[in-house]
Short mmCIF file of C-alpha atoms and ligand atoms in Angstrom, two decimals:
data_model
loop_
_atom_site.label_atom_id
_atom_site.label_comp_id
_atom_site.label_asym_id
_atom_site.label_seq_id
_atom_site.Cartn_x
_atom_site.Cartn_y
_atom_site.Cartn_z
CA MET A 13 0.00 -0.01 0.00
CA SER A 14 1.62 3.24 -1.06
CA LYS A 15 1.85 6.14 1.29
CA THR A 16 -1.00 8.67 1.55
CA THR A 17 -0.40 12.31 2.45
CA HIS A 18 -3.08 14.88 3.22
CA PHE A 19 -2.02 18.51 2.72
CA LYS A 20 -4.56 20.67 4.52
CA ASN A 21 -5.13 24.32 5.37
CA GLY A 22 -3.77 25.30 1.98
CA ARG A 23 -4.79 27.72 -0.74
CA ILE A 24 -4.65 25.28 -3.62
CA PHE A 25 -5.02 26.53 -7.18
CA THR A 26 -5.72 23.67 -9.56
CA SER A 27 -5.30 25.39 -12.96
CA THR A 28 -8.58 23.80 -14.06
CA SER A 29 -11.48 26.02 -15.13
CA ASP A 30 -12.43 26.02 -11.44
CA GLY A 31 -10.79 29.21 -10.16
CA THR A 32 -11.45 28.68 -6.44
CA LEU A 33 -8.69 28.05 -3.96
CA HIS A 34 -9.13 24.71 -2.16
CA ASP A 35 -8.18 23.71 1.36
CA SER A 36 -6.99 20.12 0.86
CA LEU A 37 -4.91 17.99 -1.47
CA VAL A 38 -4.51 14.25 -0.92
CA ILE A 39 -1.85 12.26 -2.72
CA ARG A 40 -1.24 8.50 -2.70
CA GLY A 41 2.01 7.16 -4.06
CA ASP A 42 2.81 9.26 -7.11
CA LYS A 43 -0.79 10.32 -7.82
CA ILE A 44 -3.32 12.92 -6.67
CA VAL A 45 -6.42 11.26 -5.25
CA PHE A 46 -8.37 14.30 -4.04
CA VAL A 47 -8.53 18.10 -4.22
CA GLY A 48 -11.28 19.99 -2.40
CA SER A 49 -12.59 20.89 1.01
CA ALA A 50 -11.19 19.61 4.29
CA SER A 51 -14.47 17.88 5.17
CA ASP A 52 -14.63 15.97 1.87
CA ALA A 53 -10.94 15.09 2.10
CA ALA A 54 -11.47 12.86 5.14
CA ALA A 55 -12.93 10.01 3.11
CA HIS A 56 -9.82 9.88 0.95
CA ALA A 57 -7.27 10.43 3.67
CA GLN A 58 -7.67 7.52 6.06
CA GLY A 59 -4.32 6.63 7.58
CA ALA A 60 -2.74 9.58 5.83
CA GLU A 61 0.20 11.54 7.09
CA VAL A 62 -1.12 15.08 7.57
CA VAL A 63 0.87 18.11 6.43
CA ASP A 64 -0.43 21.49 7.67
CA LEU A 65 0.19 24.00 4.89
CA ARG A 66 -0.61 26.93 7.24
CA GLY A 67 -2.35 28.89 4.53
CA LYS A 68 0.34 28.46 1.90
CA VAL A 69 -0.48 28.62 -1.81
CA VAL A 70 -0.05 25.47 -3.91
CA LEU A 71 0.26 25.53 -7.69
CA PRO A 72 0.55 22.65 -10.14
CA GLY A 73 4.17 21.97 -11.05
CA ILE A 74 5.36 24.74 -13.33
CA ILE A 75 6.39 23.88 -16.87
CA ASP A 76 8.92 26.06 -18.68
CA ALA A 77 7.60 25.61 -22.21
CA HIS A 78 10.64 27.11 -23.89
CA SER A 79 14.11 26.61 -22.49
CA HIS A 80 17.62 25.75 -23.61
CA LEU A 81 18.82 23.40 -20.91
CA MET A 82 22.48 22.95 -21.79
CA LEU A 83 22.89 26.64 -22.61
CA LEU A 84 21.18 27.54 -19.34
CA GLY A 85 23.60 25.22 -17.56
CA GLY A 86 26.44 26.96 -19.36
CA SER A 87 25.13 30.41 -18.50
CA LEU A 88 25.03 29.55 -14.81
CA THR A 89 28.86 29.36 -15.07
CA LYS A 90 29.63 31.90 -17.85
CA VAL A 91 30.78 35.48 -17.26
CA ASP A 92 27.53 37.44 -16.95
CA CYS A 93 27.63 40.50 -19.21
CA LEU A 94 24.02 41.56 -18.77
CA GLY A 95 23.73 45.35 -18.74
CA LYS A 96 27.53 45.83 -18.87
CA SER A 97 29.40 48.41 -20.97
CA ILE A 98 32.47 47.45 -23.01
CA PRO A 99 34.95 48.45 -20.23
CA GLU A 100 32.85 46.55 -17.68
CA ILE A 101 32.81 43.45 -19.89
CA GLN A 102 36.56 43.73 -20.45
CA ALA A 103 37.11 43.89 -16.68
CA ALA A 104 34.86 40.88 -16.08
CA ILE A 105 36.52 38.81 -18.83
CA LYS A 106 39.98 39.78 -17.55
CA ALA A 107 39.02 38.77 -14.02
CA ARG A 108 37.90 35.34 -15.21
CA TYR A 109 40.98 34.99 -17.42
CA ASP A 110 43.24 35.70 -14.44
CA ALA A 111 41.24 33.56 -12.05
CA GLU A 112 41.30 30.43 -14.26
CA PRO A 113 44.74 30.28 -15.88
CA ASP A 114 44.32 26.61 -16.81
CA ALA A 115 40.92 27.05 -18.50
CA GLN A 116 40.91 26.28 -22.21
CA MET A 117 38.66 29.28 -23.02
CA VAL A 118 36.70 32.14 -21.47
CA LEU A 119 32.96 32.11 -22.09
CA GLY A 120 30.52 34.93 -21.42
CA CYS A 121 26.81 35.47 -21.91
CA GLN A 122 24.08 38.11 -22.05
CA PHE A 123 25.86 41.02 -23.75
CA GLN A 124 23.30 43.59 -24.87
CA TYR A 125 23.55 45.98 -27.80
CA ASP A 126 22.22 48.98 -25.92
CA ALA A 127 24.57 48.35 -23.01
CA ILE A 128 27.72 48.11 -25.14
CA GLY A 129 26.66 50.97 -27.36
CA ALA A 130 28.56 49.81 -30.47
CA PRO A 131 28.72 46.72 -32.67
CA PRO A 132 30.83 44.02 -30.98
CA HIS A 133 34.45 43.97 -32.09
CA LYS A 134 37.19 41.37 -31.55
CA ARG A 135 39.81 43.93 -30.51
CA TRP A 136 38.11 44.66 -27.19
CA LEU A 137 38.28 40.99 -26.29
CA ASP A 138 41.80 40.50 -27.72
CA GLU A 139 43.03 43.19 -25.33
CA VAL A 140 41.98 41.20 -22.26
CA CYS A 141 42.11 37.63 -23.59
CA PRO A 142 44.88 37.58 -26.20
CA ASP A 143 45.91 33.93 -26.33
CA LYS A 144 42.87 31.71 -25.82
CA PRO A 145 39.35 31.68 -27.25
CA CYS A 146 36.79 34.08 -25.77
CA ILE A 147 33.17 33.90 -26.88
CA ILE A 148 30.31 35.96 -25.47
CA ASP A 149 26.71 35.15 -26.40
CA ASN A 150 24.29 37.98 -27.04
CA SER A 151 21.35 38.02 -24.62
CA SER A 152 19.11 36.86 -27.50
CA LEU A 153 21.46 33.95 -28.39
CA HIS A 154 21.07 35.08 -31.99
CA SER A 155 24.53 36.59 -32.19
CA ALA A 156 27.91 36.17 -30.59
CA TRP A 157 31.06 38.18 -30.00
CA LEU A 158 34.38 36.39 -30.51
CA ASN A 159 38.03 37.25 -30.11
CA SER A 160 40.67 36.45 -32.71
CA ALA A 161 41.78 33.26 -30.97
CA ALA A 162 38.22 31.89 -30.97
CA MET A 163 37.80 32.48 -34.68
CA ALA A 164 41.19 30.89 -35.37
CA ALA A 165 40.35 27.88 -33.23
CA ILE A 166 36.98 27.42 -34.96
CA GLY A 167 38.74 27.78 -38.32
CA VAL A 168 36.83 30.73 -39.72
CA THR A 169 38.95 33.16 -41.76
CA ARG A 170 38.28 36.17 -43.97
CA ASP A 171 37.93 33.71 -46.83
CA THR A 172 35.16 31.66 -45.15
CA PRO A 173 31.84 32.33 -46.89
CA ASP A 174 28.85 33.36 -44.74
CA PRO A 175 26.51 30.45 -43.93
CA LEU A 176 22.96 30.52 -45.32
CA GLY A 177 20.89 32.64 -42.96
CA GLY A 178 23.86 34.05 -41.04
CA GLU A 179 26.85 36.33 -41.22
CA PHE A 180 30.45 36.65 -40.11
CA VAL A 181 30.36 40.43 -39.98
CA ARG A 182 33.35 42.02 -41.76
CA ASP A 183 34.74 45.52 -41.89
CA ALA A 184 35.17 47.65 -45.02
CA ALA A 185 38.48 45.90 -45.78
CA GLY A 186 36.81 42.47 -45.61
CA GLU A 187 38.44 41.61 -42.25
CA LEU A 188 36.42 39.62 -39.70
CA THR A 189 35.20 41.86 -36.83
CA GLY A 190 34.36 39.06 -34.42
CA TYR A 191 30.64 39.82 -34.57
CA TRP A 192 28.70 36.70 -35.72
CA ARG A 193 25.01 36.57 -36.43
CA GLU A 194 22.28 33.93 -36.64
CA THR A 195 23.38 30.65 -38.30
CA ALA A 196 27.03 31.66 -37.97
CA VAL A 197 26.51 31.15 -34.25
CA VAL A 198 24.34 28.06 -34.49
CA GLU A 199 26.47 26.27 -37.09
CA TYR A 200 30.00 27.35 -36.12
CA SER A 201 30.29 28.71 -32.59
CA TRP A 202 27.95 26.41 -30.63
CA PRO A 203 29.13 23.14 -32.24
CA TRP A 204 32.76 24.10 -31.59
CA VAL A 205 32.10 24.91 -27.93
CA ALA A 206 30.03 21.72 -27.63
CA ALA A 207 32.90 19.67 -29.04
CA GLN A 208 35.26 21.05 -26.35
CA THR A 209 32.86 20.16 -23.53
CA THR A 210 33.41 16.79 -21.85
CA ALA A 211 30.63 14.36 -20.87
CA ALA A 212 31.42 14.99 -17.20
CA GLN A 213 31.08 18.74 -17.70
CA ARG A 214 27.74 18.27 -19.45
CA HIS A 215 26.49 16.11 -16.62
CA ALA A 216 27.43 18.79 -14.10
CA LEU A 217 25.76 21.48 -16.20
CA LEU A 218 22.52 19.51 -16.36
CA ALA A 219 22.63 18.82 -12.64
CA SER A 220 22.90 22.58 -11.97
CA VAL A 221 19.96 23.29 -14.26
CA PHE A 222 17.74 20.68 -12.64
CA ASP A 223 18.59 21.97 -9.18
CA ALA A 224 17.87 25.53 -10.24
CA TYR A 225 14.53 24.57 -11.76
CA LEU A 226 13.32 22.44 -8.86
CA ALA A 227 14.16 25.27 -6.47
CA THR A 228 11.74 27.52 -8.39
CA GLY A 229 8.83 25.04 -8.63
CA VAL A 230 9.56 23.95 -12.19
CA THR A 231 8.78 20.28 -12.72
CA GLY A 232 8.83 20.15 -16.49
CA ALA A 233 10.65 21.86 -19.35
CA VAL A 234 10.64 21.89 -23.13
CA ASP A 235 14.18 21.96 -24.54
CA MET A 236 14.15 24.00 -27.72
CA ALA A 237 16.77 23.32 -30.38
CA THR A 238 18.17 20.13 -28.94
CA THR A 239 21.52 19.15 -30.52
CA PRO A 240 22.99 15.63 -30.73
CA GLU A 241 25.33 16.48 -27.81
CA ASP A 242 22.42 17.78 -25.71
CA LEU A 243 20.36 14.64 -26.26
CA ALA A 244 23.32 12.39 -25.50
CA ALA A 245 23.88 14.26 -22.23
CA LEU A 246 20.20 13.99 -21.26
CA GLU A 247 20.18 10.29 -22.01
CA ALA A 248 23.38 9.76 -20.03
CA TYR A 249 21.88 11.63 -17.09
CA ALA A 250 18.73 9.53 -17.23
CA ALA A 251 20.80 6.34 -17.45
CA ALA A 252 22.95 7.33 -14.45
CA HIS A 253 19.99 8.29 -12.23
CA GLY A 254 17.26 5.98 -13.48
CA ARG A 255 15.33 8.94 -14.85
CA LEU A 256 15.50 12.71 -15.09
CA PRO A 257 14.39 14.67 -12.00
CA LEU A 258 11.80 16.55 -14.02
CA ARG A 259 9.95 16.01 -17.30
CA VAL A 260 11.85 17.09 -20.37
CA ALA A 261 10.49 17.15 -23.92
CA CYS A 262 12.98 17.96 -26.67
CA HIS A 263 12.60 19.72 -30.02
CA TRP A 264 15.39 18.59 -32.31
CA LEU A 265 17.05 21.50 -34.11
CA VAL A 266 16.60 21.31 -37.89
CA ARG A 267 18.51 23.83 -39.99
CA PRO A 268 17.93 24.94 -43.55
CA GLY A 269 20.41 24.08 -46.27
CA ALA A 270 22.19 20.76 -46.27
CA ALA A 271 19.58 18.02 -45.76
CA PRO A 272 16.78 19.15 -43.45
CA ALA A 273 14.54 16.23 -44.40
CA ASP A 274 17.18 13.81 -43.13
CA GLU A 275 17.27 15.69 -39.81
CA VAL A 276 13.49 15.40 -39.52
CA ARG A 277 13.80 11.63 -39.94
CA VAL A 278 16.59 11.56 -37.35
CA ALA A 279 14.24 13.33 -34.92
CA ALA A 280 11.48 10.79 -35.62
CA ALA A 281 13.92 7.94 -35.03
CA HIS A 282 15.03 9.44 -31.70
CA ARG A 283 11.40 9.87 -30.71
CA ALA A 284 10.68 6.21 -31.32
CA ARG A 285 13.91 5.03 -29.68
CA LEU A 286 13.38 7.09 -26.52
CA ALA A 287 9.73 6.12 -26.02
CA PRO A 288 10.65 3.90 -23.02
CA LEU A 289 12.11 6.91 -21.18
CA ALA A 290 8.80 8.83 -21.33
CA PRO A 291 7.46 10.77 -19.52
CA TRP A 292 10.81 11.90 -18.14
CA LEU A 293 12.63 12.31 -21.43
CA SER A 294 11.05 12.43 -24.87
CA VAL A 295 11.61 13.89 -28.28
CA ALA A 296 8.45 15.82 -29.04
CA GLY A 297 9.41 17.10 -32.45
CA ILE A 298 11.57 19.56 -34.28
CA LYS A 299 12.58 23.19 -33.85
CA ILE A 300 12.86 25.54 -36.78
CA ILE A 301 14.28 29.04 -36.56
CA SER A 302 12.53 31.02 -39.26
CA ASP A 303 13.64 34.54 -38.43
CA GLY A 304 15.96 36.51 -36.17
CA VAL A 305 15.18 39.05 -33.46
CA VAL A 306 13.95 42.62 -33.34
CA ASP A 307 16.99 43.74 -31.35
CA ALA A 308 19.31 42.95 -34.25
CA CYS A 309 16.82 44.03 -36.96
CA THR A 310 16.74 40.40 -38.18
CA ALA A 311 13.10 39.59 -37.38
CA PHE A 312 11.11 39.10 -40.61
CA LEU A 313 8.51 41.89 -40.76
CA ARG A 314 5.55 42.73 -42.98
CA GLU A 315 6.82 46.33 -43.21
CA PRO A 316 10.52 47.36 -43.15
CA TYR A 317 12.32 48.67 -40.09
CA PRO A 318 12.46 52.50 -39.78
CA ASN A 319 16.14 52.29 -40.80
CA GLY A 320 15.09 50.73 -44.10
CA ALA A 321 16.20 47.18 -43.24
CA ALA A 322 13.90 44.54 -44.65
CA PRO A 323 15.47 41.17 -43.90
CA GLY A 324 13.85 38.10 -45.40
CA PRO A 325 13.08 34.81 -43.65
CA ILE A 326 15.82 32.35 -42.75
CA TRP A 327 13.96 29.57 -44.59
CA PRO A 328 12.65 29.92 -48.16
CA ALA A 329 8.87 29.40 -47.90
CA ASP A 330 8.77 26.28 -50.09
CA GLU A 331 11.56 24.57 -48.18
CA LEU A 332 9.90 25.40 -44.84
CA THR A 333 6.60 23.98 -46.06
CA ARG A 334 8.24 20.75 -47.25
CA VAL A 335 9.97 20.21 -43.90
CA VAL A 336 6.86 21.04 -41.86
CA GLN A 337 4.78 18.66 -43.99
CA LEU A 338 7.24 15.85 -43.53
CA ALA A 339 7.48 16.34 -39.76
CA ASP A 340 3.71 16.57 -39.56
CA ALA A 341 3.31 13.34 -41.50
CA LEU A 342 5.71 11.62 -39.06
CA GLY A 343 3.64 12.74 -36.06
CA LEU A 344 6.24 15.22 -34.82
CA GLN A 345 5.37 18.55 -33.30
CA VAL A 346 6.94 21.48 -35.10
CA ALA A 347 8.06 24.45 -33.01
CA CYS A 348 8.73 27.41 -35.23
CA HIS A 349 10.63 30.41 -33.90
CA ALA A 350 8.82 33.40 -35.41
CA ILE A 351 9.27 36.84 -33.86
CA GLY A 352 8.23 39.11 -36.71
CA ASP A 353 4.73 39.33 -38.14
CA ALA A 354 5.81 38.11 -41.59
CA ALA A 355 7.59 35.13 -40.04
CA VAL A 356 4.40 34.31 -38.11
CA ASP A 357 2.42 34.45 -41.34
CA GLN A 358 4.96 32.18 -43.04
CA ALA A 359 4.79 29.63 -40.20
CA LEU A 360 0.97 29.62 -40.22
CA ASP A 361 1.01 29.14 -44.01
CA ALA A 362 3.26 26.10 -43.58
CA PHE A 363 1.08 24.63 -40.79
CA GLU A 364 -2.06 25.19 -42.85
CA ALA A 365 -0.46 23.52 -45.89
CA ALA A 366 0.62 20.54 -43.78
CA ALA A 367 -2.88 20.09 -42.41
CA ALA A 368 -4.32 20.25 -45.92
CA ALA A 369 -1.79 17.71 -47.21
CA ASN A 370 -1.87 15.24 -44.33
CA GLY A 371 -5.49 15.45 -43.22
CA PRO A 372 -7.11 16.04 -39.84
CA ARG A 373 -5.28 14.90 -36.72
CA GLU A 374 -4.16 16.18 -33.34
CA ARG A 375 -0.97 18.19 -34.04
CA ARG A 376 -0.07 20.82 -31.42
CA HIS A 377 2.43 22.59 -33.63
CA ARG A 378 3.71 25.71 -31.96
CA ILE A 379 5.03 29.17 -32.76
CA GLU A 380 7.68 30.49 -30.43
CA HIS A 381 7.84 34.15 -29.31
CA LEU A 382 5.22 35.97 -31.47
CA GLU A 383 6.49 39.41 -30.51
CA VAL A 384 5.26 41.42 -33.48
CA VAL A 385 2.13 39.68 -34.75
CA GLY A 386 -0.64 40.82 -37.02
CA ALA A 387 -4.01 41.24 -35.27
CA ASP A 388 -5.47 39.03 -38.01
CA ALA A 389 -2.89 36.30 -37.39
CA ILE A 390 -4.03 35.63 -33.81
CA PRO A 391 -7.51 34.29 -34.61
CA ARG A 392 -5.95 32.38 -37.49
CA LEU A 393 -3.44 30.76 -35.13
CA ALA A 394 -6.27 29.80 -32.78
CA ARG A 395 -8.36 28.37 -35.60
CA LEU A 396 -5.43 26.23 -36.80
CA GLY A 397 -4.92 24.87 -33.28
CA VAL A 398 -1.35 26.18 -33.15
CA VAL A 399 0.06 26.70 -29.66
CA ALA A 400 1.31 30.20 -28.92
CA SER A 401 4.53 29.76 -26.92
CA LEU A 402 5.12 33.08 -25.16
CA GLN A 403 7.81 34.38 -22.83
CA PRO A 404 6.52 37.36 -20.83
CA VAL A 405 10.05 38.08 -19.55
CA HIS A 406 11.05 39.19 -23.04
CA ALA A 407 8.67 42.12 -22.62
CA ASP A 408 10.22 43.18 -19.33
CA PRO A 409 10.61 46.97 -19.58
CA VAL A 410 14.42 46.71 -19.24
CA LYS A 411 14.54 44.34 -22.21
CA VAL A 412 12.40 46.36 -24.63
CA VAL A 413 14.35 49.60 -24.62
CA ASN A 414 16.41 48.62 -27.66
CA TRP A 415 13.42 46.71 -29.10
CA ASP A 416 11.29 49.85 -29.21
CA ALA A 417 14.17 51.87 -30.63
CA GLN A 418 14.68 49.44 -33.52
CA LEU A 419 10.97 49.67 -34.41
CA GLY A 420 10.98 53.46 -34.12
CA TYR A 421 8.35 53.58 -31.34
CA GLY A 422 5.68 53.21 -34.02
CA CYS A 423 2.29 51.52 -33.87
CA ARG A 424 3.95 48.07 -33.81
CA CYS A 425 5.31 49.01 -30.37
CA ASP A 426 1.79 49.70 -29.09
CA ARG A 427 0.79 46.09 -29.71
CA LYS A 428 4.04 44.39 -28.80
CA PHE A 429 3.78 41.02 -27.03
CA PRO A 430 -0.06 41.03 -27.16
CA TRP A 431 -0.72 38.19 -24.69
CA LYS A 432 -4.29 39.21 -23.91
CA GLU A 433 -5.24 39.04 -27.59
CA PHE A 434 -4.27 35.35 -27.59
CA GLU A 435 -6.46 34.75 -24.56
CA ASP A 436 -9.35 36.65 -26.15
CA ALA A 437 -9.00 34.53 -29.31
CA ARG A 438 -9.09 31.40 -27.08
CA ALA A 439 -5.77 30.24 -28.44
CA ASP A 440 -3.77 27.54 -26.67
CA VAL A 441 -0.97 29.37 -24.88
CA ALA A 442 2.10 28.06 -23.07
CA PHE A 443 4.36 30.32 -21.04
CA GLY A 444 8.11 29.89 -20.74
CA SER A 445 11.31 31.76 -20.10
CA ASP A 446 13.56 31.10 -23.13
CA ALA A 447 16.35 30.76 -20.58
CA PRO A 448 19.19 31.58 -20.76
CA THR A 449 18.21 34.47 -23.05
CA ALA A 450 16.23 35.70 -20.05
CA PRO A 451 16.02 34.77 -16.34
CA TYR A 452 14.38 31.36 -15.81
CA HIS A 453 12.52 32.20 -12.59
CA PRO A 454 8.80 31.62 -13.28
CA LEU A 455 7.24 33.72 -10.52
CA PRO A 456 8.91 37.01 -11.56
CA ASN A 457 8.01 36.10 -15.16
CA MET A 458 4.34 35.87 -14.00
CA TYR A 459 4.79 39.34 -12.47
CA THR A 460 5.62 40.80 -15.87
CA ALA A 461 2.81 38.79 -17.47
CA THR A 462 0.25 40.25 -15.05
CA THR A 463 1.56 43.81 -14.71
CA ARG A 464 3.80 44.61 -17.69
CA LEU A 465 6.30 45.94 -15.15
CA SER A 466 9.94 44.98 -14.61
CA ALA A 467 10.93 42.06 -12.45
CA ILE A 468 14.48 42.03 -13.84
CA ASN A 469 15.05 45.44 -12.25
CA PRO A 470 12.51 45.68 -9.43
CA SER A 471 13.69 49.20 -8.55
CA LEU A 472 12.77 50.52 -12.00
CA PRO A 473 10.08 53.17 -11.53
CA ASP A 474 6.65 52.29 -12.89
CA PRO A 475 5.89 54.02 -16.23
CA VAL A 476 4.32 57.46 -16.24
CA ASP A 477 3.69 58.09 -19.95
CA GLU A 478 0.25 57.10 -21.22
CA ARG A 479 1.60 55.00 -24.07
CA THR A 480 3.65 52.73 -21.87
CA LYS A 481 0.95 52.54 -19.19
CA ASN A 482 -1.48 51.56 -21.90
CA LEU A 483 0.45 48.31 -22.49
CA ALA A 484 -1.13 46.99 -19.28
CA ARG A 485 -4.23 46.23 -21.41
CA LEU A 486 -2.20 43.37 -22.95
CA CYS A 487 -1.55 41.68 -19.56
CA VAL A 488 -3.32 38.55 -18.43
CA SER A 489 -4.79 37.85 -14.99
CA LEU A 490 -2.81 35.91 -12.38
CA GLU A 491 -5.09 32.91 -12.83
CA THR A 492 -4.51 32.92 -16.57
CA ALA A 493 -0.73 33.35 -16.12
CA VAL A 494 -0.59 30.34 -13.80
CA ARG A 495 -2.70 28.26 -16.18
CA TYR A 496 -0.46 29.13 -19.14
CA TYR A 497 2.61 28.24 -17.07
CA THR A 498 1.16 24.91 -15.91
CA ALA A 499 -1.78 23.49 -17.90
CA GLY A 500 -0.72 25.36 -21.04
CA GLY A 501 2.83 24.06 -20.80
CA ALA A 502 1.60 20.51 -20.23
CA TYR A 503 -0.63 20.74 -23.29
CA SER A 504 2.27 22.06 -25.36
CA MET A 505 4.37 19.00 -24.46
CA ARG A 506 1.52 16.52 -24.84
CA ALA A 507 1.69 15.78 -21.11
CA ASP A 508 -1.72 17.21 -20.21
CA LYS A 509 -3.19 13.80 -19.33
CA GLU A 510 -0.47 13.39 -16.68
CA VAL A 511 0.34 16.86 -15.36
CA GLY A 512 -0.51 20.56 -15.64
CA THR A 513 -3.54 20.62 -13.35
CA LEU A 514 -4.19 19.31 -9.86
CA GLU A 515 -6.92 16.72 -10.34
CA PRO A 516 -7.49 13.15 -9.12
CA GLY A 517 -5.59 10.68 -11.26
CA LYS A 518 -2.84 13.09 -12.27
CA SER A 519 0.74 12.91 -11.17
CA ALA A 520 1.45 14.62 -7.85
CA ASP A 521 3.65 17.38 -9.30
CA PHE A 522 3.19 20.67 -7.43
CA ALA A 523 4.89 23.65 -5.87
CA VAL A 524 4.18 25.06 -2.39
CA LEU A 525 4.83 28.79 -2.38
CA ASP A 526 5.93 30.97 0.47
CA ILE A 527 4.39 34.06 -1.08
CA ASP A 528 0.70 34.65 -1.72
CA PRO A 529 0.03 36.45 -4.98
CA PHE A 530 -3.67 35.52 -4.73
CA ASP A 531 -4.20 37.88 -1.81
CA GLY A 532 -4.30 40.79 -4.24
CA ARG A 533 -0.61 41.57 -4.03
CA LEU A 534 0.88 40.71 -7.41
CA ASP A 535 3.85 42.67 -6.13
CA SER A 536 4.87 39.64 -4.09
CA LEU A 537 5.86 37.96 -7.40
CA ARG A 538 8.23 40.76 -8.33
CA LYS A 539 11.26 39.71 -6.30
CA ALA A 540 10.16 36.10 -5.88
CA GLN A 541 13.11 34.37 -7.53
CA GLN A 542 13.05 32.16 -4.45
CA GLY A 543 9.32 32.24 -3.70
CA VAL A 544 8.92 28.48 -3.53
CA ALA A 545 8.98 26.61 -0.23
CA GLN A 546 8.71 23.05 -1.57
CA THR A 547 8.62 21.25 -4.89
CA TRP A 548 7.07 17.83 -5.36
CA VAL A 549 7.43 15.58 -8.40
CA ALA A 550 5.46 12.32 -8.79
CA GLY A 551 4.57 12.28 -5.10
CA GLU A 552 8.10 12.87 -3.84
CA ARG A 553 9.35 16.02 -2.21
CA VAL A 554 12.35 16.82 -4.35
CA TRP A 555 13.20 20.25 -3.02
CA ALA A 556 12.56 22.20 0.17
CA LYS A 557 13.74 25.65 1.20
CA GLU A 558 15.94 25.64 4.26
CA THR A 559 14.10 27.46 7.03
ZN1 ZN B 15 14.78 30.08 -27.49
#
């Protein structure tokens, strides 16, 4: 007989359509057997161990529907360049260089265009790291800044042609500047760094990610753009520990060019091969990156940028449609990164064509980010059953300063990140963080989702101008934010029969908070990086805050 535990005196939010807060949760073994009032709980809780929640809020286990696990693990150890100027970055890189003389390379993350104030250039890194590779990821992960030694080690020279959909930025004389964009990063920088990373290092990176997630109530994550090295590391972790400590669904990265159809078949083969490891590790489908980012003027837009830039999509439309149709026919979910409104249209066209070609079925394809999106595209997305995968933290006021500037503060800025419009269109929505491009902590992310204010810099004054204040109309309620971060995430990873809501028969995955945002104080979410008291996965307490 498996153990029964009765959690009582709680404020339990189930993420079902029932919005009331319940007193009692009863779990037996790894499953929930009851949620409701204390009096009704008694019949289900005979012989149960009783845990007095003392009024604490309980949420279903949070699911980060868009994450980059290995990169997040890396970022937990990289030199953090967020918000730093060039001299500050140089000082931080130099400090790491001096502190780790035996390290093979110096890696940084989170440099921001507005903070450095100029295009990245290798000479600033060469000055402080002259004789070993130094690579700093942009906060968007869509560009990188390299020193001369890194480019030499990777083997890229002034004669190397730009990859399709990317650029090794050069100066007027044709010399490499050390600023790499889009597929130059994905196809050259990341694979090189990955090849230098040992299996033991990967294992340690994953362990740090799982610990960080469980400490914030996250019990499931969707890994976006999984590489062969990432999947091998996840499998090795599962083999070493029997399973992963939380549920991970992977979207295999498929790139344009060489042989994308082969990569789709590889993803399908991994999906079939890993079926025995479900629900802890699965390959859900593929990830396609169809445009860039607003910050670098590489998002694919219906109308040009104010500076005249009018970049096209990363994938030619016909090639994208072929790959989506093939993945769809193989039962894979397609997650399409589309930030600009034209990229969103292109993705929806491909999904619609796949549905027409392959006939009706349950698909759950997804579009990631949807930052600039046509008002007409939102009901279309809902009608096609495409999941909107949104990351409220990307709209944090400190992150959109450069975003607004690139779009010239025009009307597109007045409808940026229109979360409420997705809710109004009754679209399926999943919330995530896109870590490490943004902080992974879900409760502060919910703060931005519900207020449109900054959790990254909690001391930032609230907006005073009408235009910025008006963005609050695009927020969602706390109840909706929690549902999108739990039930919505579970739906997006086809785990909604198992997790996502607190209901009898579902897995006992939940988080006990030590803040109470339901008491009318959304502000409690703002600094709540560590607002979780306990995290439970499959009926086991896997994390508890030291008190
Ligand atoms: Zn991402």
